[in-house]
Amino acid sequence: MSVQNKKTNTPFKIVAYTFCVFLTILSLFPFVIMIINSTRSTNQIQQHAISLIPSHYFANNFKVLTSKTFDPFRGFINSLIISVGSTFCAVYFSTMTAFALVAYDWKARKPFFTVIMAILMIPAQVISIGFYQFMYKIGMTNNFLALILPSIAAPATVFFMRQYMIPSLPMEILQSARIDGAGEFRIFNQIVLPMMMPAMATQAIFSFVTSWNQLFMPSILINKNKLYTLPMMVALLNGDTYKTEYGAVYLALFLTVIPLLCIYFLLSKYIIAGVALGGVKG
Amino acid sequence: MAKPLKGISYAKYGYLFSLPFIIIFLIFWLYPTLYTCVLGFTDCKGFGNTEWHILENPLDNFREVLKNNSFKVSLKNTVIIWIINFIPQITIALLLTAWFTSHSNDLKGKGFFKVVFYMPNIITAATVAVLFRTLFGYPMGPINDLLVTTGIREASYNFTVDKTAAKLIVAFIQFWTWYGNTMIVLISGVLGISPDIYEAAEIDGANGVQTFFKITIPNLKTVLLYTLVTSLVGGLNMYDIPKLYQDGGPDKATLTTSVFIQQQAFSGSYIYNKAAAASMIMFLIICVCSAILFWIMRDKDEAKLEKEKKLARKAARRAERSFF
């Protein structure tokens, strides 16, 4: 980078690379063990829990796993429905709210934005008791809508979309669309949404992953086995049913991370850029 | 701001477009919040019970929760685990930030390292917790296998019953999942610092360490504070990992406030009222933390502008007065 400092600092580089390689191993080691052990039999794992050579018990482990309470397909479908639903709600309606904040001059605009900022950090956990009681009363426990609809009000996503929209949405375009006779809803759906696509894609990834990984809210609202999400099924692995089935447990864990690993390897560039923008923090 | 076409006010669309947010917020966030708050003052308990009456001494639940030993332990655990996780997290993130943004030493493979270090953050916390529980298994978990085969220990160590080990492991998992995230936020903070300052420092002959402590750190104050507060709020809500690592055990060693609340409200005798009181106490603590964050993140340029406006108005008034 620098022109003046051409001299290479070899000892520094050795230390830095060693440390980075160490952290790389630290990050990958648990996953490598998980993947390899998912192909080994419980017997093999009990003799030596660490091995770098995969075995051939993958299918067998799968049989053991699915013969009990863990149903990866059902969990996958349930998690997918909830995550896709809440991602759509969060991204579409947050963009809409951000549009209201950026494009129009209304009296309550500033106080409204202040409220959004103020509730940015309030986690769902601390209001779970009231939420559960409310849902129980109106019969919405064991209903995915109770997990999807709240994401229409996603303050963090609104905040991010607003920050992105301010510099990138020229008001002249709105004006000319109005002159051409487009209604405000059409302007939003046909002009603003396509322009916001990059930011919406970033937010979609994060909403999806956050929703996919959620454990607390689903586990208090859902108690029917066939509605369990994947993280809830992971919780089942701690029970007695799988106590001695090590191979099956590793396989189950592996199955739950496959979708995330796929997303990450395809989109890591965008994900890291999104984190750098500071829009998200769990 | 868009100037409206002549004679048409577009203000109503501002309200219209934020309506879905407002309605859902009122129903699914504000109402449950108030409901939780009210339940904290009532006798509501027992599975599926939705009947309740305000207690004679409405503050009883709060008093009892604050006196409750498990709650005190859980609050202490939450803070301890957060601190044990945060110190190495911020230290290593800062170190990596310094290395990855260094002007004099260009490391190769930064992109790869960033991708790898961030990866644990995206994996389901529930899966990570169960995975670590299995890794630290006794007698033949992978970690014990490693310790015994390399000769570090002669026999397997039972991590599952050691209280200190359990705390350290939960803190480590927390650290392991978040340091990559913190590093990326800090790096983007450093990249936001004007390169002119670094150039000036270089011309003045500052070395890497001096540049880091005298320029990077002071300019990174806001970002560091932001990281601190968000991490603290996240830490105060720690649930998935302690819950699935050992359900708050062994012997309450990893019981966090969120796990405590969940155990009170949704298991055993379903004590909704006390769990609600405990939730509200946590809510207050988090409110204080987010108030600090809100204050940090307020629109600084706008605040400055307003200040200038005020000064200008004052000056104008003064000028007016002196004129008369």
mmCIF file of C-alpha atoms in Angstrom, chain A residues 1-5 7-9 12-13 15-17 19-21 23-24 26-31 33-34 37 45-51 93 96-97 99-110 112 114-137 140 145-146 149-155 158-159 162 171 174-175 178-179 184-185 188 205-206 209 212-216 219-220 223 231 234-235 237-238 246 249-250 253-254 256-257 260-261 263-265 268 271-272 275-282, chain B residues 1-5 10-18 20-22 24-25 27-29 31-33 35-36 39 44 47-52 89 92 95-96 99-128 130-135 138-143 145-146 149 172 175-176 178-179 181-182 184-185 188 202-203 226-227 229-231 233-234 237-240 243-246 258 261-262 265-266 272-273 275-276 279-280 282-283 286-287 290 293-294 297-299 302 306:
data_model
loop_
_atom_site.group_PDB
_atom_site.id
_atom_site.type_symbol
_atom_site.label_atom_id
_atom_site.label_comp_id
_atom_site.label_asym_id
_atom_site.label_seq_id
_atom_site.Cartn_x
_atom_site.Cartn_y
_atom_site.Cartn_z
ATOM 1 C CA MET A 1 0.000 0.000 0.000
ATOM 2 C CA SER A 2 2.531 2.553 1.139
ATOM 3 C CA VAL A 3 5.259 3.654 -1.219
ATOM 4 C CA GLN A 4 7.798 4.766 1.358
ATOM 5 C CA ASN A 5 7.763 1.671 3.533
ATOM 6 C CA LYS A 7 11.048 -2.846 3.728
ATOM 7 C CA THR A 8 9.278 -6.000 4.826
ATOM 8 C CA ASN A 9 9.084 -6.731 8.499
ATOM 9 C CA PHE A 12 6.083 -9.351 12.409
ATOM 10 C CA LYS A 13 4.765 -11.295 9.452
ATOM 11 C CA VAL A 15 3.877 -13.757 14.236
ATOM 12 C CA ALA A 16 0.834 -12.363 12.418
ATOM 13 C CA TYR A 17 0.451 -15.300 10.057
ATOM 14 C CA PHE A 19 -1.729 -16.205 14.928
ATOM 15 C CA CYS A 20 -4.136 -15.963 11.994
ATOM 16 C CA VAL A 21 -3.578 -19.609 11.087
ATOM 17 C CA LEU A 23 -7.489 -18.638 14.719
ATOM 18 C CA THR A 24 -8.409 -20.241 11.407
ATOM 19 C CA LEU A 26 -9.908 -22.590 15.967
ATOM 20 C CA SER A 27 -12.784 -21.449 13.766
ATOM 21 C CA LEU A 28 -12.829 -24.500 11.538
ATOM 22 C CA PHE A 29 -11.856 -27.297 13.943
ATOM 23 C CA PRO A 30 -15.311 -27.809 15.536
ATOM 24 C CA PHE A 31 -16.977 -27.944 12.121
ATOM 25 C CA ILE A 33 -14.793 -32.680 13.607
ATOM 26 C CA MET A 34 -18.560 -32.436 13.231
ATOM 27 C CA ASN A 37 -17.730 -37.644 12.822
ATOM 28 C CA ILE A 45 -16.164 -42.201 17.830
ATOM 29 C CA GLN A 46 -16.055 -43.760 21.258
ATOM 30 C CA GLN A 47 -12.649 -45.252 20.573
ATOM 31 C CA HIS A 48 -11.195 -42.085 19.094
ATOM 32 C CA ALA A 49 -13.365 -38.997 18.994
ATOM 33 C CA ILE A 50 -10.884 -37.160 16.792
ATOM 34 C CA SER A 51 -10.074 -38.449 13.372
ATOM 35 C CA PHE A 93 -42.270 -3.210 5.109
ATOM 36 C CA MET A 96 -41.758 1.089 2.995
ATOM 37 C CA THR A 97 -41.302 2.650 6.425
ATOM 38 C CA PHE A 99 -39.513 5.498 2.308
ATOM 39 C CA ALA A 100 -42.087 7.237 4.490
ATOM 40 C CA LEU A 101 -39.251 8.645 6.587
ATOM 41 C CA VAL A 102 -37.147 9.822 3.672
ATOM 42 C CA ALA A 103 -39.527 10.933 0.955
ATOM 43 C CA TYR A 104 -42.315 12.715 2.816
ATOM 44 C CA ASP A 105 -42.438 15.667 5.098
ATOM 45 C CA TRP A 106 -44.952 14.846 7.781
ATOM 46 C CA LYS A 107 -45.345 16.226 11.244
ATOM 47 C CA ALA A 108 -44.684 13.048 13.217
ATOM 48 C CA ARG A 109 -41.689 12.082 11.090
ATOM 49 C CA LYS A 110 -38.972 13.102 13.530
ATOM 50 C CA PHE A 112 -41.361 8.515 14.814
ATOM 51 C CA THR A 114 -36.706 8.835 17.433
ATOM 52 C CA VAL A 115 -39.007 6.037 18.610
ATOM 53 C CA ILE A 116 -37.476 3.654 16.067
ATOM 54 C CA MET A 117 -34.003 4.503 17.330
ATOM 55 C CA ALA A 118 -35.128 4.074 20.922
ATOM 56 C CA ILE A 119 -36.542 0.582 20.379
ATOM 57 C CA LEU A 120 -33.617 -0.522 18.246
ATOM 58 C CA MET A 121 -32.070 -2.525 21.049
ATOM 59 C CA ILE A 122 -35.117 -3.922 22.834
ATOM 60 C CA PRO A 123 -34.894 -7.689 22.506
ATOM 61 C CA ALA A 124 -37.965 -9.898 22.157
ATOM 62 C CA GLN A 125 -36.862 -11.958 25.141
ATOM 63 C CA VAL A 126 -37.732 -9.433 27.833
ATOM 64 C CA ILE A 127 -41.341 -9.106 26.671
ATOM 65 C CA SER A 128 -41.834 -12.827 26.073
ATOM 66 C CA ILE A 129 -44.152 -13.411 29.046
ATOM 67 C CA GLY A 130 -46.714 -10.831 27.898
ATOM 68 C CA PHE A 131 -46.294 -11.944 24.298
ATOM 69 C CA TYR A 132 -46.926 -15.573 25.176
ATOM 70 C CA GLN A 133 -49.962 -14.788 27.340
ATOM 71 C CA PHE A 134 -51.398 -12.565 24.618
ATOM 72 C CA MET A 135 -50.885 -15.194 21.909
ATOM 73 C CA TYR A 136 -52.293 -17.897 24.170
ATOM 74 C CA LYS A 137 -55.441 -15.853 24.778
ATOM 75 C CA MET A 140 -52.112 -18.074 18.196
ATOM 76 C CA LEU A 145 -47.996 -16.214 11.980
ATOM 77 C CA ALA A 146 -47.119 -15.297 15.567
ATOM 78 C CA LEU A 149 -45.945 -10.985 11.601
ATOM 79 C CA PRO A 150 -43.874 -9.240 14.313
ATOM 80 C CA SER A 151 -41.038 -8.835 11.783
ATOM 81 C CA ILE A 152 -43.113 -6.230 9.927
ATOM 82 C CA ALA A 153 -41.912 -3.888 12.664
ATOM 83 C CA ALA A 154 -38.123 -4.395 12.409
ATOM 84 C CA PRO A 155 -36.501 -1.194 13.689
ATOM 85 C CA VAL A 158 -35.764 0.357 8.931
ATOM 86 C CA PHE A 159 -32.744 2.193 10.297
ATOM 87 C CA ARG A 162 -33.135 4.779 5.788
ATOM 88 C CA MET A 171 -36.247 13.132 -5.274
ATOM 89 C CA LEU A 174 -40.269 10.870 -7.710
ATOM 90 C CA GLN A 175 -41.269 14.274 -9.036
ATOM 91 C CA ARG A 178 -45.703 12.171 -10.308
ATOM 92 C CA ILE A 179 -45.848 14.457 -13.289
ATOM 93 C CA GLU A 184 -47.539 7.044 -4.669
ATOM 94 C CA PHE A 185 -47.932 3.280 -4.200
ATOM 95 C CA PHE A 188 -42.895 2.882 -4.280
ATOM 96 C CA ILE A 205 -29.656 -12.230 4.140
ATOM 97 C CA PHE A 206 -29.429 -10.992 7.719
ATOM 98 C CA VAL A 209 -30.203 -15.929 9.074
ATOM 99 C CA TRP A 212 -33.440 -19.225 10.917
ATOM 100 C CA ASN A 213 -31.276 -19.272 14.037
ATOM 101 C CA GLN A 214 -33.974 -18.142 16.443
ATOM 102 C CA LEU A 215 -34.578 -20.450 19.376
ATOM 103 C CA PHE A 216 -36.220 -18.533 22.216
ATOM 104 C CA SER A 219 -39.622 -22.649 21.769
ATOM 105 C CA ILE A 220 -42.101 -20.775 23.967
ATOM 106 C CA ASN A 223 -45.102 -27.194 21.511
ATOM 107 C CA PRO A 231 -33.014 -25.088 16.290
ATOM 108 C CA VAL A 234 -31.303 -29.402 17.932
ATOM 109 C CA ALA A 235 -32.472 -28.937 21.515
ATOM 110 C CA LEU A 237 -30.420 -33.838 20.813
ATOM 111 C CA ASN A 238 -29.621 -33.053 24.448
ATOM 112 C CA TYR A 246 -22.793 -39.928 18.890
ATOM 113 C CA VAL A 249 -25.876 -36.403 16.904
ATOM 114 C CA TYR A 250 -22.948 -35.149 14.802
ATOM 115 C CA LEU A 253 -25.824 -30.947 13.832
ATOM 116 C CA PHE A 254 -24.250 -31.112 10.393
ATOM 117 C CA THR A 256 -28.806 -28.078 10.554
ATOM 118 C CA VAL A 257 -25.820 -26.038 9.370
ATOM 119 C CA LEU A 260 -26.240 -21.739 6.448
ATOM 120 C CA LEU A 261 -22.906 -22.974 5.133
ATOM 121 C CA ILE A 263 -25.587 -19.305 2.061
ATOM 122 C CA TYR A 264 -22.287 -18.265 3.580
ATOM 123 C CA PHE A 265 -20.056 -19.699 0.901
ATOM 124 C CA SER A 268 -19.861 -14.250 2.233
ATOM 125 C CA ILE A 271 -22.488 -10.649 4.293
ATOM 126 C CA ILE A 272 -19.142 -9.247 5.398
ATOM 127 C CA VAL A 275 -21.604 -6.352 8.786
ATOM 128 C CA ALA A 276 -19.076 -3.648 7.972
ATOM 129 C CA LEU A 277 -21.932 -1.229 7.408
ATOM 130 C CA GLY A 278 -22.801 -1.812 11.033
ATOM 131 C CA GLY A 279 -26.443 -2.596 10.383
ATOM 132 C CA VAL A 280 -26.595 -5.696 12.499
ATOM 133 C CA LYS A 281 -25.541 -7.017 15.821
ATOM 134 C CA GLY A 282 -27.271 -9.748 17.744
ATOM 135 C CA MET B 1 -36.988 16.570 0.932
ATOM 136 C CA ALA B 2 -39.198 16.408 -2.129
ATOM 137 C CA LYS B 3 -40.960 19.625 -2.883
ATOM 138 C CA PRO B 4 -44.630 18.804 -3.391
ATOM 139 C CA LEU B 5 -46.314 19.548 -6.664
ATOM 140 C CA TYR B 10 -48.069 14.446 0.281
ATOM 141 C CA ALA B 11 -47.816 14.366 4.066
ATOM 142 C CA LYS B 12 -50.599 11.798 4.401
ATOM 143 C CA TYR B 13 -48.494 9.265 2.461
ATOM 144 C CA GLY B 14 -45.857 9.524 5.156
ATOM 145 C CA TYR B 15 -48.421 8.299 7.654
ATOM 146 C CA LEU B 16 -49.872 5.767 5.240
ATOM 147 C CA PHE B 17 -46.556 4.126 4.412
ATOM 148 C CA SER B 18 -45.532 3.822 8.050
ATOM 149 C CA PRO B 20 -48.032 -1.278 8.777
ATOM 150 C CA PHE B 21 -44.996 -0.713 10.989
ATOM 151 C CA ILE B 22 -47.003 1.273 13.526
ATOM 152 C CA ILE B 24 -47.652 -4.245 14.085
ATOM 153 C CA PHE B 25 -45.494 -2.419 16.578
ATOM 154 C CA ILE B 27 -49.955 -5.046 18.633
ATOM 155 C CA PHE B 28 -46.893 -7.256 18.759
ATOM 156 C CA TRP B 29 -44.383 -5.143 20.650
ATOM 157 C CA TYR B 31 -48.948 -4.309 23.973
ATOM 158 C CA PRO B 32 -46.889 -7.360 25.064
ATOM 159 C CA THR B 33 -44.422 -5.008 26.747
ATOM 160 C CA TYR B 35 -48.774 -6.713 29.418
ATOM 161 C CA THR B 36 -45.513 -8.142 30.738
ATOM 162 C CA LEU B 39 -48.215 -9.255 34.907
ATOM 163 C CA CYS B 44 -50.663 -14.961 37.449
ATOM 164 C CA PHE B 47 -49.724 -23.552 33.033
ATOM 165 C CA GLY B 48 -52.119 -21.938 30.565
ATOM 166 C CA ASN B 49 -53.566 -19.641 33.220
ATOM 167 C CA THR B 50 -54.633 -16.269 31.835
ATOM 168 C CA GLU B 51 -56.617 -15.128 34.905
ATOM 169 C CA TRP B 52 -54.918 -12.654 37.174
ATOM 170 C CA GLN B 89 -12.968 -10.488 22.078
ATOM 171 C CA ILE B 92 -8.104 -9.853 19.579
ATOM 172 C CA LEU B 95 -5.129 -6.617 17.257
ATOM 173 C CA LEU B 96 -6.454 -8.085 14.006
ATOM 174 C CA TRP B 99 -2.771 -5.839 11.446
ATOM 175 C CA PHE B 100 -5.325 -5.880 8.660
ATOM 176 C CA THR B 101 -5.378 -2.108 8.222
ATOM 177 C CA SER B 102 -1.653 -1.557 8.713
ATOM 178 C CA HIS B 103 -0.185 0.705 6.050
ATOM 179 C CA SER B 104 3.384 -0.495 6.445
ATOM 180 C CA ASN B 105 2.786 -4.245 6.551
ATOM 181 C CA ASP B 106 0.496 -5.594 3.914
ATOM 182 C CA LEU B 107 -0.671 -9.046 4.951
ATOM 183 C CA LYS B 108 -1.876 -11.415 2.275
ATOM 184 C CA GLY B 109 -5.068 -13.439 2.558
ATOM 185 C CA LYS B 110 -6.965 -10.824 4.588
ATOM 186 C CA GLY B 111 -10.171 -11.573 2.704
ATOM 187 C CA PHE B 112 -9.861 -15.280 3.468
ATOM 188 C CA PHE B 113 -9.164 -14.695 7.161
ATOM 189 C CA LYS B 114 -12.122 -12.326 7.465
ATOM 190 C CA VAL B 115 -14.452 -14.900 5.918
ATOM 191 C CA VAL B 116 -13.181 -17.662 8.212
ATOM 192 C CA PHE B 117 -13.193 -15.594 11.424
ATOM 193 C CA TYR B 118 -16.709 -14.380 10.822
ATOM 194 C CA MET B 119 -18.129 -17.798 9.971
ATOM 195 C CA PRO B 120 -19.017 -19.022 13.509
ATOM 196 C CA ASN B 121 -21.241 -15.955 13.875
ATOM 197 C CA ILE B 122 -23.647 -17.091 11.197
ATOM 198 C CA ILE B 123 -24.084 -20.648 12.450
ATOM 199 C CA THR B 124 -27.145 -21.373 14.616
ATOM 200 C CA ALA B 125 -26.189 -20.725 18.257
ATOM 201 C CA ALA B 126 -28.234 -23.763 19.305
ATOM 202 C CA THR B 127 -26.163 -25.988 17.031
ATOM 203 C CA VAL B 128 -22.931 -24.428 18.255
ATOM 204 C CA VAL B 130 -24.763 -28.669 21.362
ATOM 205 C CA LEU B 131 -21.639 -29.117 19.250
ATOM 206 C CA PHE B 132 -19.420 -27.783 22.056
ATOM 207 C CA ARG B 133 -21.282 -29.902 24.588
ATOM 208 C CA THR B 134 -20.369 -32.911 22.467
ATOM 209 C CA LEU B 135 -16.785 -31.707 21.894
ATOM 210 C CA TYR B 138 -16.761 -37.052 29.034
ATOM 211 C CA PRO B 139 -15.116 -39.547 29.017
ATOM 212 C CA MET B 140 -14.515 -39.696 25.258
ATOM 213 C CA GLY B 141 -15.223 -36.311 23.704
ATOM 214 C CA PRO B 142 -12.901 -34.944 21.010
ATOM 215 C CA ILE B 143 -11.242 -32.450 23.399
ATOM 216 C CA ASP B 145 -9.275 -37.388 23.128
ATOM 217 C CA LEU B 146 -6.919 -34.617 22.066
ATOM 218 C CA THR B 149 -3.459 -38.634 22.958
ATOM 219 C CA PHE B 172 -15.398 -19.016 25.102
ATOM 220 C CA PHE B 175 -16.149 -15.071 22.279
ATOM 221 C CA TRP B 176 -15.646 -17.524 19.432
ATOM 222 C CA TRP B 178 -18.514 -12.820 18.051
ATOM 223 C CA TYR B 179 -14.872 -11.784 17.673
ATOM 224 C CA ASN B 181 -18.070 -9.720 13.824
ATOM 225 C CA THR B 182 -16.412 -7.195 16.135
ATOM 226 C CA ILE B 184 -15.193 -6.466 10.822
ATOM 227 C CA VAL B 185 -17.057 -3.576 12.491
ATOM 228 C CA SER B 188 -14.777 -0.608 8.739
ATOM 229 C CA GLU B 202 3.791 8.804 8.401
ATOM 230 C CA ILE B 203 5.521 11.974 7.266
ATOM 231 C CA TYR B 226 -20.990 1.165 19.953
ATOM 232 C CA THR B 227 -19.391 -2.293 20.015
ATOM 233 C CA VAL B 229 -22.936 -1.338 24.242
ATOM 234 C CA THR B 230 -24.331 -3.676 21.578
ATOM 235 C CA SER B 231 -22.230 -6.505 22.954
ATOM 236 C CA VAL B 233 -27.080 -5.742 25.494
ATOM 237 C CA GLY B 234 -26.547 -8.974 23.543
ATOM 238 C CA ASN B 237 -29.843 -11.600 26.764
ATOM 239 C CA MET B 238 -27.570 -14.599 26.400
ATOM 240 C CA TYR B 239 -29.917 -17.558 26.098
ATOM 241 C CA ASP B 240 -29.292 -20.167 23.395
ATOM 242 C CA LYS B 243 -29.526 -23.085 27.706
ATOM 243 C CA LEU B 244 -28.338 -25.773 25.305
ATOM 244 C CA TYR B 245 -24.820 -26.139 26.652
ATOM 245 C CA GLN B 246 -26.008 -27.484 30.003
ATOM 246 C CA SER B 258 -32.699 -15.213 30.236
ATOM 247 C CA ILE B 261 -36.751 -16.243 33.178
ATOM 248 C CA GLN B 262 -37.474 -19.067 30.744
ATOM 249 C CA ALA B 265 -42.152 -19.049 33.195
ATOM 250 C CA PHE B 266 -42.160 -22.048 30.911
ATOM 251 C CA TYR B 272 -45.446 -16.105 35.003
ATOM 252 C CA ASN B 273 -45.703 -13.220 37.462
ATOM 253 C CA ALA B 275 -40.730 -14.168 35.462
ATOM 254 C CA ALA B 276 -42.476 -11.025 34.256
ATOM 255 C CA SER B 279 -38.089 -9.506 32.692
ATOM 256 C CA MET B 280 -38.973 -5.957 33.618
ATOM 257 C CA MET B 282 -33.797 -6.769 32.750
ATOM 258 C CA PHE B 283 -35.818 -4.458 30.525
ATOM 259 C CA ILE B 286 -31.264 -2.817 28.848
ATOM 260 C CA CYS B 287 -33.097 0.510 28.494
ATOM 261 C CA SER B 290 -29.650 1.514 24.886
ATOM 262 C CA LEU B 293 -26.189 3.878 22.694
ATOM 263 C CA PHE B 294 -28.915 6.227 21.492
ATOM 264 C CA MET B 297 -25.472 7.340 17.777
ATOM 265 C CA ARG B 298 -27.548 10.522 17.661
ATOM 266 C CA ASP B 299 -27.165 12.423 14.469
ATOM 267 C CA GLU B 302 -27.748 17.506 12.950
ATOM 268 C CA GLU B 306 -29.004 22.874 15.569
#
